[in-house]
XYZ file of C-alpha atoms in Angstrom:
152
model
C 62.684 88.310 144.635
C 63.319 90.247 147.724
C 66.540 89.728 149.022
C 67.652 91.204 152.480
C 71.398 93.156 153.640
C 72.034 93.172 157.009
C 75.765 94.789 158.609
C 76.239 95.902 161.612
C 79.741 97.747 162.483
C 80.581 99.174 166.238
C 81.553 102.695 165.929
C 83.676 104.427 168.942
C 82.379 108.128 168.659
C 79.250 109.151 170.531
C 75.438 108.808 169.449
C 75.692 112.464 168.707
C 78.482 112.016 166.042
C 77.243 108.850 164.802
C 74.100 110.586 164.189
C 74.830 113.686 162.837
C 77.459 112.168 160.332
C 74.816 109.469 158.754
C 72.092 111.966 159.167
C 73.318 114.188 156.781
C 73.153 113.092 152.924
C 76.320 115.055 152.385
C 78.400 112.524 153.773
C 77.531 109.661 151.464
C 79.746 110.407 149.159
C 82.258 110.111 151.579
C 81.355 106.338 152.570
C 80.964 105.044 148.813
C 82.929 103.846 146.265
C 84.451 106.473 143.893
C 83.768 103.965 140.360
C 79.928 104.426 141.771
C 80.603 108.405 140.984
C 77.961 109.074 143.979
C 76.740 112.546 143.836
C 74.146 114.721 145.676
C 71.737 116.711 143.559
C 69.902 118.019 146.813
C 71.169 121.043 148.276
C 70.226 120.944 152.120
C 69.950 124.529 153.924
C 69.530 122.247 157.433
C 71.380 118.594 158.133
C 68.322 118.018 159.916
C 66.662 114.820 158.448
C 62.952 114.622 158.887
C 60.658 112.415 157.541
C 59.192 113.037 154.407
C 62.924 114.114 153.330
C 63.276 113.655 148.883
C 67.162 113.265 148.283
C 67.851 113.001 144.587
C 71.166 111.692 143.734
C 73.570 110.323 140.020
C 75.153 107.173 140.638
C 76.823 104.630 138.516
C 75.708 101.132 140.021
C 77.099 99.015 137.099
C 79.651 99.470 133.904
C 79.728 103.174 134.321
C 76.186 104.382 133.744
C 74.955 107.281 134.882
C 71.258 107.009 136.728
C 68.879 109.207 138.497
C 68.365 108.029 142.333
C 65.393 109.897 144.931
C 64.982 108.655 147.770
C 62.590 109.675 150.683
C 63.057 109.607 154.294
C 60.312 107.532 155.721
C 60.867 106.980 159.167
C 62.919 109.365 161.620
C 63.582 108.199 165.068
C 65.840 111.283 166.090
C 69.300 109.491 167.410
C 67.645 106.224 167.206
C 67.436 105.333 163.359
C 66.286 106.519 159.772
C 64.431 104.655 157.044
C 65.362 105.666 153.456
C 63.554 104.225 150.876
C 64.247 104.351 146.472
C 61.184 106.139 144.788
C 62.912 106.577 141.663
C 66.277 104.047 141.532
C 67.315 100.899 139.678
C 65.375 98.834 142.056
C 62.319 97.189 141.660
C 61.958 97.886 145.813
C 65.423 99.593 147.933
C 64.353 100.292 151.455
C 67.229 101.113 154.378
C 66.834 101.017 157.674
C 69.934 102.738 159.727
C 69.657 101.818 163.678
C 71.826 102.927 166.406
C 71.937 101.792 169.212
C 74.429 102.933 172.277
C 76.632 100.802 174.164
C 80.164 101.149 176.652
C 81.991 101.074 173.970
C 80.550 104.158 171.587
C 77.365 103.157 169.252
C 76.418 100.305 167.105
C 75.238 100.710 163.976
C 72.815 98.444 162.031
C 72.286 98.361 158.369
C 69.083 96.671 156.935
C 67.816 96.832 153.141
C 65.469 95.059 151.393
C 65.461 94.998 148.057
C 64.015 94.034 145.288
C 65.522 94.061 141.373
C 63.307 94.692 138.770
C 63.323 91.966 135.154
C 61.728 88.942 137.030
C 64.010 86.172 136.794
C 66.089 88.160 134.367
C 66.912 90.275 137.306
C 67.585 87.255 139.686
C 70.165 86.274 137.443
C 71.646 89.358 137.674
C 71.578 89.206 141.133
C 73.412 85.931 141.173
C 76.009 87.510 138.729
C 77.373 90.906 139.693
C 74.468 92.756 141.809
C 74.464 90.674 145.199
C 78.737 90.922 144.362
C 78.305 94.903 143.908
C 76.398 95.360 147.324
C 78.784 93.624 148.873
C 81.478 95.487 148.138
C 79.768 98.579 148.667
C 79.413 97.767 152.169
C 82.152 96.521 152.421
C 84.390 99.669 151.219
C 81.955 101.287 153.436
C 83.439 99.661 156.690
C 86.731 99.903 155.862
C 86.095 103.968 155.951
C 84.327 104.709 158.890
C 86.976 102.088 160.708
C 89.332 104.387 159.695
C 87.127 107.588 159.998
C 85.096 106.607 163.785
C 88.448 103.368 165.440
C 91.333 104.805 164.608
């Protein structure tokens, strides 16, 4: 079963600043809870995001179990949106669309994650028991960090 996580947050900065922060893979670990042990493994010569970009990570999503995660940037609309798609990792499907909308207060950032767990009905049980709450925790943490970073 496919699930959707939707979040939005007003950032008090200009579009260039927001884009440079979020399109740089190195900043992902800054907005991810420490208990996830999130490490970007890929070394980049530039912070420029591009379609086809492959990013490798280590992550411990549950019970401290270290896993490899590989994403591909499948869509980039400069300073407007980009999408990362899981090529290898804990989900059957993970497609994360990031959108940036300039407004009077700065930038409205929107996230939409379409995801699906493996293992059929067992995955659905895991989703109800802990995966959904874990994702909510991750994005709640991210919201708080971004509030401190952009809105104080």
